[in-house]
């Protein structure tokens, strides 16, 4: 089954404790992206990747890191999480920009 | 950063009524997508429009892309409770930019 998976689905952590949210797709898509969704602010792009070893900042990259060492995986790293990073995070993949984006199920992160 | 303004932000209607959701920008987009998101899930693509003036129909849903490719609308005929959800528009700027900009969404409730 073609899908985008994210882990964990729910995470409660404390300020400053490094964490990684994993994202994997099995559709051989070149384009992958991370978004955060907040009430009243909608979906905002954090980082995107056009292919292996090619990443670029989205609209809200501060406090986040990503890597794309393999085509299927695109982890989101929070080196020192802060409460303002409490949000619902979505990973998405697409054959190319402008084409259908397939979203993962989301990761709800709470930073205390 | 390009902005997409969606209106209305909230919409509550009775089953059987018609409705229109708008997505407007001062920027030109190479393509525009409409997604529907249900609680606890990631957005799912409904349609992509590419050509200025294009109209696409998906059962009771009609999507239109403005002639200048700066705006779009989603019209639902005879709304049903199953149409309830968050409707998001997203624009791809193309021309070497691989960012996808989302509107804040329209939360639709269809009351039986």
PDB file of C-alpha atoms in Angstrom:
ATOM      1  CA  UNK A   1       0.000   0.000   0.000  1.00  0.00           C
ATOM      2  CA  UNK A   2       1.341   3.422  -1.030  1.00  0.00           C
ATOM      3  CA  UNK A   3       1.734   5.505   2.076  1.00  0.00           C
ATOM      4  CA  UNK A   4       3.642   8.021   4.132  1.00  0.00           C
ATOM      5  CA  UNK A   5       4.371   6.945   7.684  1.00  0.00           C
ATOM      6  CA  UNK A   6       5.375   9.100  10.615  1.00  0.00           C
ATOM      7  CA  UNK A   7       6.630   8.138  14.035  1.00  0.00           C
ATOM      8  CA  UNK A   8       5.809   8.774  16.733  1.00  0.00           C
ATOM      9  CA  UNK A   9       2.156   9.790  16.334  1.00  0.00           C
ATOM     10  CA  UNK A  10       2.106  11.465  19.736  1.00  0.00           C
ATOM     11  CA  UNK A  11       4.982  12.828  21.780  1.00  0.00           C
ATOM     12  CA  UNK A  12       5.178  14.778  25.015  1.00  0.00           C
ATOM     13  CA  UNK A  13       8.615  16.047  25.901  1.00  0.00           C
ATOM     14  CA  UNK A  14      10.371  18.747  27.890  1.00  0.00           C
ATOM     15  CA  UNK A  15      12.176  21.879  26.824  1.00  0.00           C
ATOM     16  CA  UNK A  16      15.680  21.243  25.532  1.00  0.00           C
ATOM     17  CA  UNK A  17      15.485  17.489  25.061  1.00  0.00           C
ATOM     18  CA  UNK A  18      16.516  16.642  21.507  1.00  0.00           C
ATOM     19  CA  UNK A  19      13.992  14.662  19.495  1.00  0.00           C
ATOM     20  CA  UNK A  20      13.544  13.261  16.006  1.00  0.00           C
ATOM     21  CA  UNK A  21      10.306  12.640  14.157  1.00  0.00           C
ATOM     22  CA  UNK A  22      10.746  10.112  11.396  1.00  0.00           C
ATOM     23  CA  UNK A  23       9.036  10.164   8.015  1.00  0.00           C
ATOM     24  CA  UNK A  24       9.159   7.445   5.396  1.00  0.00           C
ATOM     25  CA  UNK A  25       7.441   7.012   2.014  1.00  0.00           C
ATOM     26  CA  UNK A  26       7.274   3.922  -0.177  1.00  0.00           C
ATOM     27  CA  UNK A  27       6.294   5.611  -3.445  1.00  0.00           C
ATOM     28  CA  UNK A  28       9.786   6.514  -4.684  1.00  0.00           C
ATOM     29  CA  UNK A  29       8.829  10.193  -4.572  1.00  0.00           C
ATOM     30  CA  UNK A  30      11.529  12.785  -5.103  1.00  0.00           C
ATOM     31  CA  UNK A  31       9.863  15.643  -3.260  1.00  0.00           C
ATOM     32  CA  UNK A  32       9.287  15.540   0.491  1.00  0.00           C
ATOM     33  CA  UNK A  33       8.222  18.233   2.881  1.00  0.00           C
ATOM     34  CA  UNK A  34       7.500  18.963   6.526  1.00  0.00           C
ATOM     35  CA  UNK A  35       4.645  21.182   7.730  1.00  0.00           C
ATOM     36  CA  UNK A  36       3.334  22.306  11.046  1.00  0.00           C
ATOM     37  CA  UNK A  37      -0.350  23.046  11.566  1.00  0.00           C
ATOM     38  CA  UNK A  38      -1.507  25.475  14.243  1.00  0.00           C
ATOM     39  CA  UNK A  39      -4.995  26.853  14.969  1.00  0.00           C
ATOM     40  CA  UNK A  40      -5.549  30.118  13.148  1.00  0.00           C
ATOM     41  CA  UNK A  41      -2.262  29.821  11.251  1.00  0.00           C
ATOM     42  CA  UNK A  42      -2.973  26.892   8.970  1.00  0.00           C
ATOM     43  CA  UNK A  43      -0.326  24.660   7.434  1.00  0.00           C
ATOM     44  CA  UNK A  44       3.102  26.226   7.237  1.00  0.00           C
ATOM     45  CA  UNK A  45       6.037  24.649   5.484  1.00  0.00           C
ATOM     46  CA  UNK A  46       9.122  24.049   7.626  1.00  0.00           C
ATOM     47  CA  UNK A  47      11.572  22.408   5.204  1.00  0.00           C
ATOM     48  CA  UNK A  48      11.377  20.631   1.900  1.00  0.00           C
ATOM     49  CA  UNK A  49      13.625  18.378  -0.116  1.00  0.00           C
ATOM     50  CA  UNK A  50      13.717  18.004  -3.866  1.00  0.00           C
ATOM     51  CA  UNK A  51      15.873  14.887  -3.800  1.00  0.00           C
ATOM     52  CA  UNK A  52      18.559  13.080  -1.854  1.00  0.00           C
ATOM     53  CA  UNK A  53      20.987  15.516  -0.211  1.00  0.00           C
ATOM     54  CA  UNK A  54      18.950  18.503  -1.479  1.00  0.00           C
ATOM     55  CA  UNK A  55      17.010  20.394   1.169  1.00  0.00           C
ATOM     56  CA  UNK A  56      15.778  23.950   1.519  1.00  0.00           C
ATOM     57  CA  UNK A  57      14.022  26.136   4.046  1.00  0.00           C
ATOM     58  CA  UNK A  58      10.314  26.713   3.972  1.00  0.00           C
ATOM     59  CA  UNK A  59       8.464  29.512   5.699  1.00  0.00           C
ATOM     60  CA  UNK A  60       9.212  28.592   9.344  1.00  0.00           C
ATOM     61  CA  UNK A  61      12.562  26.733   9.542  1.00  0.00           C
ATOM     62  CA  UNK A  62      13.902  28.234  12.780  1.00  0.00           C
ATOM     63  CA  UNK A  63      14.527  25.601  15.460  1.00  0.00           C
ATOM     64  CA  UNK A  64      14.331  22.666  13.053  1.00  0.00           C
ATOM     65  CA  UNK A  65      16.780  20.574  11.070  1.00  0.00           C
ATOM     66  CA  UNK A  66      16.226  17.954   8.397  1.00  0.00           C
ATOM     67  CA  UNK A  67      18.292  15.493   6.428  1.00  0.00           C
ATOM     68  CA  UNK A  68      17.699  13.490   3.246  1.00  0.00           C
ATOM     69  CA  UNK A  69      20.292  10.753   3.067  1.00  0.00           C
ATOM     70  CA  UNK A  70      17.946   8.267   1.433  1.00  0.00           C
ATOM     71  CA  UNK A  71      15.123   8.919  -0.975  1.00  0.00           C
ATOM     72  CA  UNK A  72      12.462   7.315   1.213  1.00  0.00           C
ATOM     73  CA  UNK A  73      13.323   8.982   4.550  1.00  0.00           C
ATOM     74  CA  UNK A  74      13.094  12.605   5.643  1.00  0.00           C
ATOM     75  CA  UNK A  75      13.476  12.972   9.424  1.00  0.00           C
ATOM     76  CA  UNK A  76      12.665  16.189  11.263  1.00  0.00           C
ATOM     77  CA  UNK A  77      15.062  17.037  14.080  1.00  0.00           C
ATOM     78  CA  UNK A  78      14.425  19.413  16.972  1.00  0.00           C
ATOM     79  CA  UNK A  79      17.807  19.940  18.621  1.00  0.00           C
ATOM     80  CA  UNK A  80      16.460  21.924  21.579  1.00  0.00           C
ATOM     81  CA  UNK A  81      12.660  21.940  21.552  1.00  0.00           C
ATOM     82  CA  UNK A  82      10.794  24.862  23.062  1.00  0.00           C
ATOM     83  CA  UNK A  83       7.108  25.236  24.028  1.00  0.00           C
ATOM     84  CA  UNK A  84       6.380  27.312  20.904  1.00  0.00           C
ATOM     85  CA  UNK A  85       7.129  24.202  18.860  1.00  0.00           C
ATOM     86  CA  UNK A  86       4.104  22.478  20.325  1.00  0.00           C
ATOM     87  CA  UNK A  87       2.093  21.706  17.220  1.00  0.00           C
ATOM     88  CA  UNK A  88       0.710  19.112  14.829  1.00  0.00           C
ATOM     89  CA  UNK A  89       3.371  18.087  12.324  1.00  0.00           C
ATOM     90  CA  UNK A  90       2.782  16.572   8.905  1.00  0.00           C
ATOM     91  CA  UNK A  91       5.219  15.004   6.500  1.00  0.00           C
ATOM     92  CA  UNK A  92       4.271  14.864   2.833  1.00  0.00           C
ATOM     93  CA  UNK A  93       5.738  13.429  -0.345  1.00  0.00           C
ATOM     94  CA  UNK A  94       5.087  14.064  -4.016  1.00  0.00           C
ATOM     95  CA  UNK A  95       6.470  12.955  -7.389  1.00  0.00           C
ATOM     96  CA  UNK A  96       7.243  16.626  -8.013  1.00  0.00           C
ATOM     97  CA  UNK A  97       6.135  20.041  -6.858  1.00  0.00           C
ATOM     98  CA  UNK A  98       2.672  20.934  -8.103  1.00  0.00           C
ATOM     99  CA  UNK A  99       1.623  17.316  -8.146  1.00  0.00           C
ATOM    100  CA  UNK A 100      -0.461  15.544  -5.541  1.00  0.00           C
ATOM    101  CA  UNK A 101       1.087  15.674  -2.108  1.00  0.00           C
ATOM    102  CA  UNK A 102       0.520  12.593  -0.022  1.00  0.00           C
ATOM    103  CA  UNK A 103       0.383  13.420   3.649  1.00  0.00           C
ATOM    104  CA  UNK A 104       1.315  11.269   6.590  1.00  0.00           C
ATOM    105  CA  UNK A 105      -1.079  10.816   9.526  1.00  0.00           C
ATOM    106  CA  UNK A 106       0.524  13.567  11.602  1.00  0.00           C
ATOM    107  CA  UNK A 107       2.559  13.783  14.793  1.00  0.00           C
ATOM    108  CA  UNK A 108       1.136  15.705  17.703  1.00  0.00           C
ATOM    109  CA  UNK A 109       4.035  17.168  19.667  1.00  0.00           C
ATOM    110  CA  UNK A 110       3.752  18.816  23.071  1.00  0.00           C
ATOM    111  CA  UNK A 111       6.793  20.543  24.553  1.00  0.00           C
ATOM    112  CA  UNK A 112       6.464  21.335  28.251  1.00  0.00           C
TER     113      UNK A 112
ATOM    114  CA  UNK B   1       6.330  34.619   0.940  1.00  0.00           C
ATOM    115  CA  UNK B   2       3.181  34.342  -1.127  1.00  0.00           C
ATOM    116  CA  UNK B   3      -0.120  34.462   0.741  1.00  0.00           C
ATOM    117  CA  UNK B   4      -3.386  32.688   0.073  1.00  0.00           C
ATOM    118  CA  UNK B   5      -6.472  34.096   1.758  1.00  0.00           C
ATOM    119  CA  UNK B   6      -9.363  31.706   2.235  1.00  0.00           C
ATOM    120  CA  UNK B   7     -12.883  32.757   3.033  1.00  0.00           C
ATOM    121  CA  UNK B   8     -14.988  32.155   4.908  1.00  0.00           C
ATOM    122  CA  UNK B   9     -12.954  30.783   7.774  1.00  0.00           C
ATOM    123  CA  UNK B  10     -15.954  28.933   9.223  1.00  0.00           C
ATOM    124  CA  UNK B  11     -19.155  27.831   7.554  1.00  0.00           C
ATOM    125  CA  UNK B  12     -22.098  26.014   9.098  1.00  0.00           C
ATOM    126  CA  UNK B  13     -24.965  25.089   6.796  1.00  0.00           C
ATOM    127  CA  UNK B  14     -27.949  22.764   6.625  1.00  0.00           C
ATOM    128  CA  UNK B  15     -27.885  19.604   4.578  1.00  0.00           C
ATOM    129  CA  UNK B  16     -29.010  20.293   1.019  1.00  0.00           C
ATOM    130  CA  UNK B  17     -27.752  23.871   0.842  1.00  0.00           C
ATOM    131  CA  UNK B  18     -25.163  25.109  -1.619  1.00  0.00           C
ATOM    132  CA  UNK B  19     -21.943  26.857  -0.650  1.00  0.00           C
ATOM    133  CA  UNK B  20     -18.847  28.447  -2.125  1.00  0.00           C
ATOM    134  CA  UNK B  21     -15.380  28.726  -0.612  1.00  0.00           C
ATOM    135  CA  UNK B  22     -12.906  31.248  -1.958  1.00  0.00           C
ATOM    136  CA  UNK B  23      -9.139  31.283  -2.205  1.00  0.00           C
ATOM    137  CA  UNK B  24      -7.502  34.572  -3.190  1.00  0.00           C
ATOM    138  CA  UNK B  25      -4.002  35.901  -3.663  1.00  0.00           C
ATOM    139  CA  UNK B  26      -2.197  38.846  -5.167  1.00  0.00           C
ATOM    140  CA  UNK B  27       0.365  36.398  -6.569  1.00  0.00           C
ATOM    141  CA  UNK B  28       0.206  34.204  -9.632  1.00  0.00           C
ATOM    142  CA  UNK B  29       0.411  30.455  -9.120  1.00  0.00           C
ATOM    143  CA  UNK B  30       1.439  27.859 -11.669  1.00  0.00           C
ATOM    144  CA  UNK B  31      -1.080  25.456 -10.185  1.00  0.00           C
ATOM    145  CA  UNK B  32      -3.506  25.375  -7.332  1.00  0.00           C
ATOM    146  CA  UNK B  33      -4.680  22.406  -5.313  1.00  0.00           C
ATOM    147  CA  UNK B  34      -7.664  21.828  -3.059  1.00  0.00           C
ATOM    148  CA  UNK B  35      -7.410  19.434  -0.126  1.00  0.00           C
ATOM    149  CA  UNK B  36      -9.890  18.152   2.439  1.00  0.00           C
ATOM    150  CA  UNK B  37      -8.774  17.275   5.939  1.00  0.00           C
ATOM    151  CA  UNK B  38     -10.722  15.348   8.541  1.00  0.00           C
ATOM    152  CA  UNK B  39      -9.923  15.504  12.269  1.00  0.00           C
ATOM    153  CA  UNK B  40      -6.916  13.417  13.224  1.00  0.00           C
ATOM    154  CA  UNK B  41      -5.824  12.861   9.637  1.00  0.00           C
ATOM    155  CA  UNK B  42      -3.611  14.465   7.039  1.00  0.00           C
ATOM    156  CA  UNK B  43      -5.028  16.470   4.129  1.00  0.00           C
ATOM    157  CA  UNK B  44      -6.176  14.516   1.086  1.00  0.00           C
ATOM    158  CA  UNK B  45      -6.048  15.998  -2.401  1.00  0.00           C
ATOM    159  CA  UNK B  46      -9.375  16.716  -4.099  1.00  0.00           C
ATOM    160  CA  UNK B  47      -8.234  18.391  -7.304  1.00  0.00           C
ATOM    161  CA  UNK B  48      -5.419  20.278  -9.028  1.00  0.00           C
ATOM    162  CA  UNK B  49      -6.138  23.132 -11.425  1.00  0.00           C
ATOM    163  CA  UNK B  50      -3.434  24.375 -13.745  1.00  0.00           C
ATOM    164  CA  UNK B  51      -4.882  26.487 -16.543  1.00  0.00           C
ATOM    165  CA  UNK B  52      -6.356  29.952 -16.039  1.00  0.00           C
ATOM    166  CA  UNK B  53     -10.154  29.757 -16.290  1.00  0.00           C
ATOM    167  CA  UNK B  54     -10.138  26.001 -15.808  1.00  0.00           C
ATOM    168  CA  UNK B  55     -13.228  24.384 -14.288  1.00  0.00           C
ATOM    169  CA  UNK B  56     -13.169  20.878 -12.845  1.00  0.00           C
ATOM    170  CA  UNK B  57     -16.056  18.910 -11.430  1.00  0.00           C
ATOM    171  CA  UNK B  58     -15.895  16.120  -8.896  1.00  0.00           C
ATOM    172  CA  UNK B  59     -19.437  14.850  -8.328  1.00  0.00           C
ATOM    173  CA  UNK B  60     -21.131  17.687  -6.382  1.00  0.00           C
ATOM    174  CA  UNK B  61     -17.929  19.727  -6.113  1.00  0.00           C
ATOM    175  CA  UNK B  62     -16.982  22.312  -8.752  1.00  0.00           C
ATOM    176  CA  UNK B  63     -13.545  23.916  -8.750  1.00  0.00           C
ATOM    177  CA  UNK B  64     -12.588  26.984 -10.734  1.00  0.00           C
ATOM    178  CA  UNK B  65      -9.203  28.591 -11.321  1.00  0.00           C
ATOM    179  CA  UNK B  66      -9.258  32.320 -12.020  1.00  0.00           C
ATOM    180  CA  UNK B  67      -8.284  33.592 -15.448  1.00  0.00           C
ATOM    181  CA  UNK B  68      -5.214  35.296 -13.999  1.00  0.00           C
ATOM    182  CA  UNK B  69      -4.318  32.237 -11.888  1.00  0.00           C
ATOM    183  CA  UNK B  70      -4.454  34.291  -8.688  1.00  0.00           C
ATOM    184  CA  UNK B  71      -7.679  32.941  -7.233  1.00  0.00           C
ATOM    185  CA  UNK B  72      -9.844  29.873  -7.071  1.00  0.00           C
ATOM    186  CA  UNK B  73     -13.226  28.790  -5.779  1.00  0.00           C
ATOM    187  CA  UNK B  74     -14.811  25.584  -4.583  1.00  0.00           C
ATOM    188  CA  UNK B  75     -18.567  25.250  -4.953  1.00  0.00           C
ATOM    189  CA  UNK B  76     -20.484  22.411  -3.285  1.00  0.00           C
ATOM    190  CA  UNK B  77     -24.007  21.662  -4.464  1.00  0.00           C
ATOM    191  CA  UNK B  78     -26.536  20.100  -2.097  1.00  0.00           C
ATOM    192  CA  UNK B  79     -24.099  19.686   0.766  1.00  0.00           C
ATOM    193  CA  UNK B  80     -24.216  16.488   2.799  1.00  0.00           C
ATOM    194  CA  UNK B  81     -22.977  15.721   6.330  1.00  0.00           C
ATOM    195  CA  UNK B  82     -20.147  13.710   4.764  1.00  0.00           C
ATOM    196  CA  UNK B  83     -18.797  16.947   3.287  1.00  0.00           C
ATOM    197  CA  UNK B  84     -17.943  18.171   6.775  1.00  0.00           C
ATOM    198  CA  UNK B  85     -14.241  18.897   7.163  1.00  0.00           C
ATOM    199  CA  UNK B  86     -11.463  21.425   6.717  1.00  0.00           C
ATOM    200  CA  UNK B  87     -10.971  22.560   3.122  1.00  0.00           C
ATOM    201  CA  UNK B  88      -7.529  23.859   2.210  1.00  0.00           C
ATOM    202  CA  UNK B  89      -6.262  25.501  -0.925  1.00  0.00           C
ATOM    203  CA  UNK B  90      -2.558  25.385  -1.795  1.00  0.00           C
ATOM    204  CA  UNK B  91      -0.642  27.184  -4.505  1.00  0.00           C
ATOM    205  CA  UNK B  92       2.557  26.153  -6.240  1.00  0.00           C
ATOM    206  CA  UNK B  93       4.544  29.069  -7.559  1.00  0.00           C
ATOM    207  CA  UNK B  94       6.678  27.040  -9.963  1.00  0.00           C
ATOM    208  CA  UNK B  95       9.357  28.849 -11.949  1.00  0.00           C
ATOM    209  CA  UNK B  96      12.168  27.227  -9.973  1.00  0.00           C
ATOM    210  CA  UNK B  97      10.507  27.622  -6.598  1.00  0.00           C
ATOM    211  CA  UNK B  98       9.457  24.396  -4.967  1.00  0.00           C
ATOM    212  CA  UNK B  99       7.404  25.841  -2.158  1.00  0.00           C
ATOM    213  CA  UNK B 100       3.745  25.080  -1.726  1.00  0.00           C
ATOM    214  CA  UNK B 101       1.766  27.772   0.082  1.00  0.00           C
ATOM    215  CA  UNK B 102      -1.392  26.794   1.942  1.00  0.00           C
ATOM    216  CA  UNK B 103      -4.363  28.920   2.871  1.00  0.00           C
ATOM    217  CA  UNK B 104      -5.542  28.798   6.487  1.00  0.00           C
ATOM    218  CA  UNK B 105      -8.528  26.704   5.559  1.00  0.00           C
ATOM    219  CA  UNK B 106     -12.313  26.796   5.693  1.00  0.00           C
ATOM    220  CA  UNK B 107     -13.938  24.671   8.353  1.00  0.00           C
ATOM    221  CA  UNK B 108     -17.239  23.384   6.995  1.00  0.00           C
ATOM    222  CA  UNK B 109     -19.968  21.837   9.111  1.00  0.00           C
ATOM    223  CA  UNK B 110     -23.005  20.375   7.373  1.00  0.00           C
ATOM    224  CA  UNK B 111     -25.873  19.844   9.777  1.00  0.00           C
ATOM    225  CA  UNK B 112     -28.270  16.965   9.052  1.00  0.00           C
TER     226      UNK B 112
END
